CSV table of C-alpha atoms and ligand atoms in Angstrom, one decimal:
chain,number,residue,atom,x,y,z
A,134,MET,CA,36.5,-113.8,-185.0
A,135,ASN,CA,39.9,-113.4,-186.6
A,136,ILE,CA,40.4,-116.8,-188.3
A,137,TYR,CA,44.0,-116.0,-189.3
A,138,LYS,CA,44.9,-115.0,-185.7
A,139,ASP,CA,43.3,-118.1,-184.4
A,140,TYR,CA,45.2,-120.3,-186.9
A,141,ARG,CA,48.5,-118.6,-186.0
A,142,ILE,CA,47.9,-119.3,-182.3
A,143,LYS,CA,47.2,-123.0,-183.1
A,144,VAL,CA,50.5,-123.2,-185.1
A,145,ILE,CA,52.5,-121.5,-182.4
A,146,ARG,CA,51.0,-123.9,-179.8
A,147,LYS,CA,51.8,-126.8,-182.0
A,148,ILE,CA,55.5,-125.7,-182.4
A,149,HIS,CA,55.7,-125.0,-178.7
A,150,LEU,CA,54.4,-128.5,-177.9
A,151,LYS,CA,56.8,-130.0,-180.3
A,152,VAL,CA,59.8,-128.2,-178.7
A,153,THR,CA,58.6,-129.2,-175.2
A,154,VAL,CA,58.3,-132.9,-176.3
A,155,ILE,CA,61.8,-132.8,-177.8
A,156,ARG,CA,63.3,-131.1,-174.8
A,157,PHE,CA,61.7,-133.5,-172.3
A,158,MET,CA,62.0,-136.7,-174.3
A,159,ASP,CA,62.1,-139.5,-171.8
A,160,ARG,CA,64.5,-142.4,-172.4
A,161,ILE,CA,64.4,-146.0,-171.4
A,162,LYS,CA,67.8,-147.3,-170.2
A,163,THR,CA,68.4,-150.7,-171.7
A,164,GLY,CA,70.8,-151.4,-168.8
A,165,ILE,CA,73.2,-152.9,-171.3
A,166,ALA,CA,76.7,-151.7,-170.6
A,167,GLY,CA,77.8,-149.3,-173.3
A,168,LEU,CA,74.6,-149.4,-175.4
A,169,ASP,CA,72.9,-146.6,-173.5
A,170,GLU,CA,76.0,-144.4,-174.1
A,171,MET,CA,75.7,-145.1,-177.8
A,172,LEU,CA,72.1,-144.1,-177.7
A,173,ASN,CA,72.8,-140.8,-175.8
A,174,GLY,CA,71.0,-142.1,-172.7
A,175,GLY,CA,68.7,-144.9,-173.9
A,176,ILE,CA,65.9,-145.8,-176.3
A,177,PRO,CA,63.4,-142.9,-176.7
A,178,LYS,CA,60.4,-143.9,-174.6
A,179,GLY,CA,57.4,-145.5,-176.3
A,180,ARG,CA,59.4,-146.4,-179.5
A,181,HIS,CA,59.5,-149.8,-181.2
A,182,ILE,CA,62.9,-151.2,-182.0
A,183,ALA,CA,64.0,-154.2,-184.0
A,184,LEU,CA,67.0,-156.3,-183.0
A,185,TYR,CA,68.2,-157.8,-186.2
A,186,GLY,CA,70.7,-160.6,-186.5
A,187,GLY,CA,71.5,-164.2,-187.6
A,188,PRO,CA,71.2,-167.3,-185.5
A,189,GLY,CA,73.3,-167.1,-182.3
A,190,ALA,CA,73.9,-163.3,-182.8
A,191,GLY,CA,72.8,-162.6,-179.2
A,192,LYS,CA,69.2,-161.3,-179.9
A,193,THR,CA,67.5,-163.2,-177.1
A,194,SER,CA,70.3,-162.4,-174.6
A,195,PHE,CA,70.0,-158.6,-175.4
A,196,ALA,CA,66.2,-158.6,-175.3
A,197,PHE,CA,66.2,-160.5,-172.0
A,198,GLU,CA,68.7,-158.2,-170.3
A,199,PHE,CA,66.6,-155.2,-171.4
A,200,LEU,CA,63.6,-156.6,-169.6
A,201,TYR,CA,65.7,-157.7,-166.6
A,202,HIS,CA,67.0,-154.2,-166.1
A,203,GLY,CA,63.5,-152.8,-166.3
A,204,ALA,CA,62.1,-155.3,-163.8
A,205,LYS,CA,64.9,-154.3,-161.4
A,206,THR,CA,64.1,-150.6,-161.8
A,207,GLY,CA,60.3,-150.7,-161.3
A,208,GLU,CA,59.3,-151.2,-164.9
A,209,ASN,CA,57.4,-154.5,-165.4
A,210,GLY,CA,58.4,-156.5,-168.5
A,211,LEU,CA,56.6,-158.9,-170.8
A,212,TYR,CA,58.6,-161.4,-172.9
A,213,ILE,CA,56.5,-162.9,-175.7
A,214,THR,CA,58.3,-165.9,-177.0
A,215,LEU,CA,57.2,-167.4,-180.3
A,216,GLU,CA,60.0,-170.0,-180.7
A,217,GLU,CA,61.3,-171.3,-177.5
A,218,THR,CA,59.1,-172.4,-174.6
A,219,GLU,CA,58.9,-170.3,-171.4
A,220,ASP,CA,61.0,-172.9,-169.5
A,221,ASP,CA,63.7,-173.0,-172.2
A,222,ILE,CA,64.0,-169.2,-172.1
A,223,VAL,CA,64.4,-169.2,-168.3
A,224,GLU,CA,66.9,-172.1,-168.3
A,225,ASN,CA,69.0,-170.6,-171.1
A,226,MET,CA,69.0,-167.1,-169.6
A,227,LYS,CA,69.9,-168.5,-166.2
A,228,SER,CA,72.9,-170.3,-167.6
A,229,THR,CA,73.9,-167.5,-169.9
A,230,PHE,CA,73.7,-164.9,-167.1
A,231,PRO,CA,74.4,-166.7,-163.8
A,232,MET,CA,75.2,-163.3,-162.2
A,233,LEU,CA,71.6,-162.3,-162.7
A,234,ALA,CA,70.6,-164.7,-160.0
A,235,ASP,CA,67.2,-163.3,-159.0
A,236,VAL,CA,65.5,-164.0,-162.3
A,237,SER,CA,63.1,-166.5,-160.7
A,238,GLU,CA,62.1,-164.1,-158.0
A,239,LEU,CA,61.3,-161.4,-160.6
A,240,ILE,CA,59.2,-163.9,-162.5
A,241,LYS,CA,57.4,-165.1,-159.3
A,242,SER,CA,56.5,-161.5,-158.4
A,243,LYS,CA,55.3,-160.8,-162.0
A,244,LYS,CA,57.9,-158.0,-162.6
A,245,LEU,CA,59.0,-160.2,-165.5
A,246,GLU,CA,56.5,-162.4,-167.3
A,247,ILE,CA,57.3,-164.8,-170.1
A,248,VAL,CA,54.4,-165.9,-172.2
A,249,LYS,CA,54.1,-168.1,-175.3
A,250,PRO,CA,50.9,-167.3,-177.2
A,251,GLU,CA,48.8,-170.1,-178.5
A,252,LYS,CA,48.6,-168.7,-182.0
A,253,PHE,CA,51.5,-167.1,-183.8
A,254,GLU,CA,49.5,-164.2,-185.1
A,255,LEU,CA,49.9,-160.4,-184.7
A,256,GLU,CA,46.4,-160.1,-183.4
A,257,GLU,CA,47.1,-162.6,-180.7
A,258,VAL,CA,50.3,-160.8,-179.7
A,259,ALA,CA,48.4,-157.4,-179.7
A,260,ASN,CA,45.7,-158.8,-177.4
A,261,LEU,CA,48.3,-160.3,-175.1
A,262,LEU,CA,50.2,-157.0,-174.9
A,263,GLU,CA,47.0,-154.9,-174.3
A,264,ASP,CA,45.9,-157.3,-171.6
A,265,ARG,CA,49.2,-157.3,-169.6
A,266,ILE,CA,49.7,-153.6,-170.0
A,267,THR,CA,46.3,-153.0,-168.4
A,268,SER,CA,46.4,-155.7,-165.8
A,269,ASN,CA,50.2,-155.7,-164.9
A,270,ASN,CA,51.3,-152.2,-165.8
A,271,VAL,CA,53.9,-153.5,-168.3
A,272,LYS,CA,56.2,-150.8,-169.6
A,273,ARG,CA,58.7,-152.9,-171.6
A,274,ALA,CA,58.0,-155.7,-173.9
A,275,VAL,CA,59.9,-158.1,-176.1
A,276,ILE,CA,58.6,-160.1,-179.1
A,277,ASP,CA,61.0,-162.9,-180.0
A,278,SER,CA,60.7,-163.2,-183.0
A,279,SER,CA,58.8,-161.4,-185.7
A,280,THR,CA,60.0,-164.0,-188.2
A,281,MET,CA,57.6,-166.5,-186.8
A,282,ILE,CA,54.7,-164.0,-187.2
A,283,ARG,CA,55.8,-163.2,-190.7
A,284,LEU,CA,55.3,-166.8,-191.7
A,285,SER,CA,51.6,-166.6,-190.9
A,286,PHE,CA,51.1,-164.1,-193.8
A,287,LYS,CA,50.5,-165.1,-197.3
A,288,ASN,CA,52.4,-162.2,-198.8
A,289,GLU,CA,54.9,-159.5,-197.8
A,290,ASN,CA,52.6,-156.6,-198.5
A,291,GLU,CA,50.0,-158.0,-196.1
A,292,TYR,CA,52.6,-158.4,-193.4
A,293,ARG,CA,54.0,-154.9,-193.9
A,294,GLN,CA,50.5,-153.4,-193.7
A,295,THR,CA,49.5,-155.4,-190.6
A,296,LEU,CA,52.8,-154.7,-188.9
A,297,PHE,CA,52.3,-151.0,-189.5
A,298,GLU,CA,48.8,-151.1,-188.0
A,299,PHE,CA,50.1,-153.1,-185.1
A,300,LEU,CA,52.7,-150.4,-184.4
A,301,SER,CA,50.1,-147.7,-184.6
A,302,LEU,CA,48.1,-149.5,-181.9
A,303,LEU,CA,51.2,-149.9,-179.7
A,304,ARG,CA,51.8,-146.1,-179.8
A,305,ASN,CA,48.6,-145.6,-177.7
A,306,LEU,CA,49.8,-148.1,-175.1
A,307,GLU,CA,52.8,-146.3,-173.6
A,308,VAL,CA,55.1,-149.3,-173.9
A,309,THR,CA,58.6,-149.6,-175.3
A,310,THR,CA,59.3,-152.7,-177.3
A,311,LEU,CA,62.2,-154.8,-178.7
A,312,THR,CA,61.3,-157.2,-181.5
A,313,THR,CA,63.9,-159.7,-182.7
A,314,VAL,CA,64.2,-160.3,-186.4
A,315,GLU,CA,66.0,-163.3,-187.8
A,316,ALA,CA,68.5,-162.4,-190.6
A,317,ASN,CA,69.4,-165.3,-192.7
A,318,THR,CA,73.1,-164.4,-192.7
A,319,ALA,CA,75.5,-163.4,-190.0
A,320,LYS,CA,77.7,-161.6,-192.6
A,321,LYS,CA,77.5,-157.8,-192.5
A,322,GLU,CA,78.1,-157.4,-196.3
A,323,GLU,CA,75.3,-159.9,-197.1
A,324,MET,CA,72.6,-158.3,-194.9
A,325,LYS,CA,69.7,-156.9,-196.8
A,326,PHE,CA,66.9,-154.5,-195.9
A,327,ASP,CA,63.8,-156.3,-194.6
A,328,ILE,CA,60.3,-154.9,-194.0
A,329,GLU,CA,61.2,-154.2,-190.4
A,330,HIS,CA,64.0,-151.8,-191.4
A,331,PHE,CA,61.4,-149.5,-192.9
A,332,VAL,CA,58.5,-149.8,-190.5
A,333,MET,CA,60.1,-149.9,-187.0
A,334,ASP,CA,61.3,-146.8,-185.2
A,335,GLY,CA,64.8,-148.2,-184.7
A,336,ILE,CA,67.1,-150.9,-185.8
A,337,ILE,CA,70.0,-152.4,-183.9
A,338,ASN,CA,72.0,-154.8,-186.1
A,339,LEU,CA,73.9,-157.6,-184.4
A,340,TYR,CA,76.7,-159.3,-186.3
A,341,ASN,CA,78.8,-162.4,-185.9
A,342,LEU,CA,81.7,-161.3,-188.0
A,343,ASP,CA,83.8,-163.9,-189.7
A,344,ARG,CA,87.6,-163.6,-189.1
A,345,GLU,CA,90.2,-166.1,-190.3
A,346,ASP,CA,90.2,-168.3,-187.2
A,347,ARG,CA,87.4,-166.8,-185.1
A,348,ARG,CA,84.1,-164.9,-185.0
A,349,ILE,CA,83.7,-161.5,-183.4
A,350,ARG,CA,80.5,-160.1,-182.2
A,351,ALA,CA,79.8,-156.5,-183.2
A,352,LEU,CA,76.8,-154.2,-183.3
A,353,GLU,CA,75.7,-151.0,-184.9
A,354,ILE,CA,72.7,-148.7,-184.3
A,355,PHE,CA,71.4,-148.6,-187.8
A,356,LYS,CA,68.5,-146.3,-187.2
A,357,MET,CA,66.8,-144.7,-184.2
A,358,ARG,CA,64.1,-142.2,-184.8
A,359,GLY,CA,63.9,-139.3,-182.4
A,360,THR,CA,67.5,-139.2,-181.2
A,361,ASP,CA,71.1,-138.8,-182.3
A,362,HIS,CA,73.2,-141.9,-181.8
A,363,SER,CA,76.6,-143.5,-182.5
A,364,ARG,CA,77.0,-144.9,-186.0
A,365,ASP,CA,80.1,-146.9,-185.2
A,366,LEU,CA,80.5,-150.6,-185.6
A,367,VAL,CA,81.3,-151.6,-182.0
A,368,PRO,CA,82.4,-155.0,-180.6
A,369,PHE,CA,80.4,-156.6,-177.8
A,370,LYS,CA,80.5,-159.7,-175.7
A,371,VAL,CA,77.9,-161.9,-174.0
A,372,THR,CA,79.4,-162.4,-170.5
A,373,PRO,CA,78.0,-164.1,-167.3
A,374,SER,CA,77.2,-160.7,-165.8
A,375,GLY,CA,75.4,-159.4,-168.9
A,376,VAL,CA,76.1,-158.1,-172.4
A,377,LYS,CA,79.0,-155.7,-172.6
A,378,VAL,CA,79.3,-153.2,-175.5
A,379,TYR,CA,82.9,-151.9,-175.9
A,380,VAL,CA,82.2,-148.3,-176.9
A,381,GLY,CA,85.3,-146.6,-178.4
A,382,GLU,CA,86.9,-149.8,-179.4
A,383,ARG,CA,87.4,-150.8,-183.1
A,384,VAL,CA,86.5,-154.1,-184.7
A,385,PHE,CA,89.5,-155.9,-186.3
B,267,ADP,N1,77.8,-167.4,-170.6
B,267,ADP,C1,78.0,-167.2,-171.9
B,267,ADP,N2,79.2,-166.6,-172.2
B,267,ADP,C2,79.5,-166.4,-173.5
B,267,ADP,N3,78.7,-166.6,-174.5
B,267,ADP,C3,77.5,-167.1,-174.2
B,267,ADP,C4,77.1,-167.5,-172.9
B,267,ADP,N4,75.9,-168.0,-173.0
B,267,ADP,C5,75.5,-168.0,-174.3
B,267,ADP,N5,76.5,-167.5,-175.1
B,267,ADP,C6,76.5,-167.3,-176.5
B,267,ADP,O1,75.3,-166.6,-176.9
B,267,ADP,C7,74.7,-167.3,-178.0
B,267,ADP,C8,73.2,-167.3,-177.9
B,267,ADP,O2,72.8,-166.1,-178.0
B,267,ADP,P1,71.2,-165.8,-178.2
B,267,ADP,O3,71.0,-164.6,-177.5
B,267,ADP,O4,70.4,-167.0,-177.9
B,267,ADP,O5,71.2,-165.5,-179.8
B,267,ADP,P2,70.0,-165.4,-180.8
B,267,ADP,O6,68.8,-165.2,-180.0
B,267,ADP,O7,70.4,-164.3,-181.7
B,267,ADP,O8,70.0,-166.7,-181.6
B,267,ADP,C9,75.2,-168.7,-177.9
B,267,ADP,O9,75.3,-169.3,-179.2
B,267,ADP,C10,76.6,-168.6,-177.3
B,267,ADP,O10,77.5,-168.4,-178.3
B,268,MG,MG1,66.9,-166.2,-179.9
């Protein structure tokens, strides 16, 4: 047997496979007006994205709308809440987004599940995800927030290592996830790199920018493995009919 030839065929096959994967990369539409445009069509399927921002930045609203849109388009969603109770999430989201009136029906029909785990540990979250992906065909998941999980680790290295292993496990489960991460500042210039910035496939930063007499919401796609994307700082609003990202507008 010609080992060299055999090896070459393997390499060519590998390259061909890679090209095919890139060409046919599926995307998950977030459903958030303007954001999918910034992402050239949506989040690459099966990737794991962090939503990073200070308190009140809009992380929960963003994450919920991502699941809502999925539930409406045949992709079941799982919201894992580590801070608020299930009832609080539903009540808050119903009052934030009164136009999304059928939230209760989606929950009743299990197209959208909200679950609070008993223990705030990554292992518990992984088991929950695995169970619902198998039993309810979940395609989109939210973990709100990783900051609560981080607190269960004695040191940062241990957290980084376990988060890395957790993401490796998720890659076999064909699910796309959004994980919220609490930044301890809303100021853009004071934001620092956290562990999630290095480990996750993508980072969307949400800001509450300080202006003389007001605050302005703005976001940027800081990183998104596997796709080109807008690098602009773009204003957004939380409105009764959903989050609106004003692509093409400047932040003043
Ligand atoms: N209907 C609404 N219209 C405009 N802004 C809203 C509405 N409902 C909530 N908000 C704003 O959204 C903020 C909450 O966003 P949330 O997604 O909970 O942020 P985070 O999860 O980052 O703390 C509130 O502090 C409020 O300013
Ligand atoms: Mg929140």
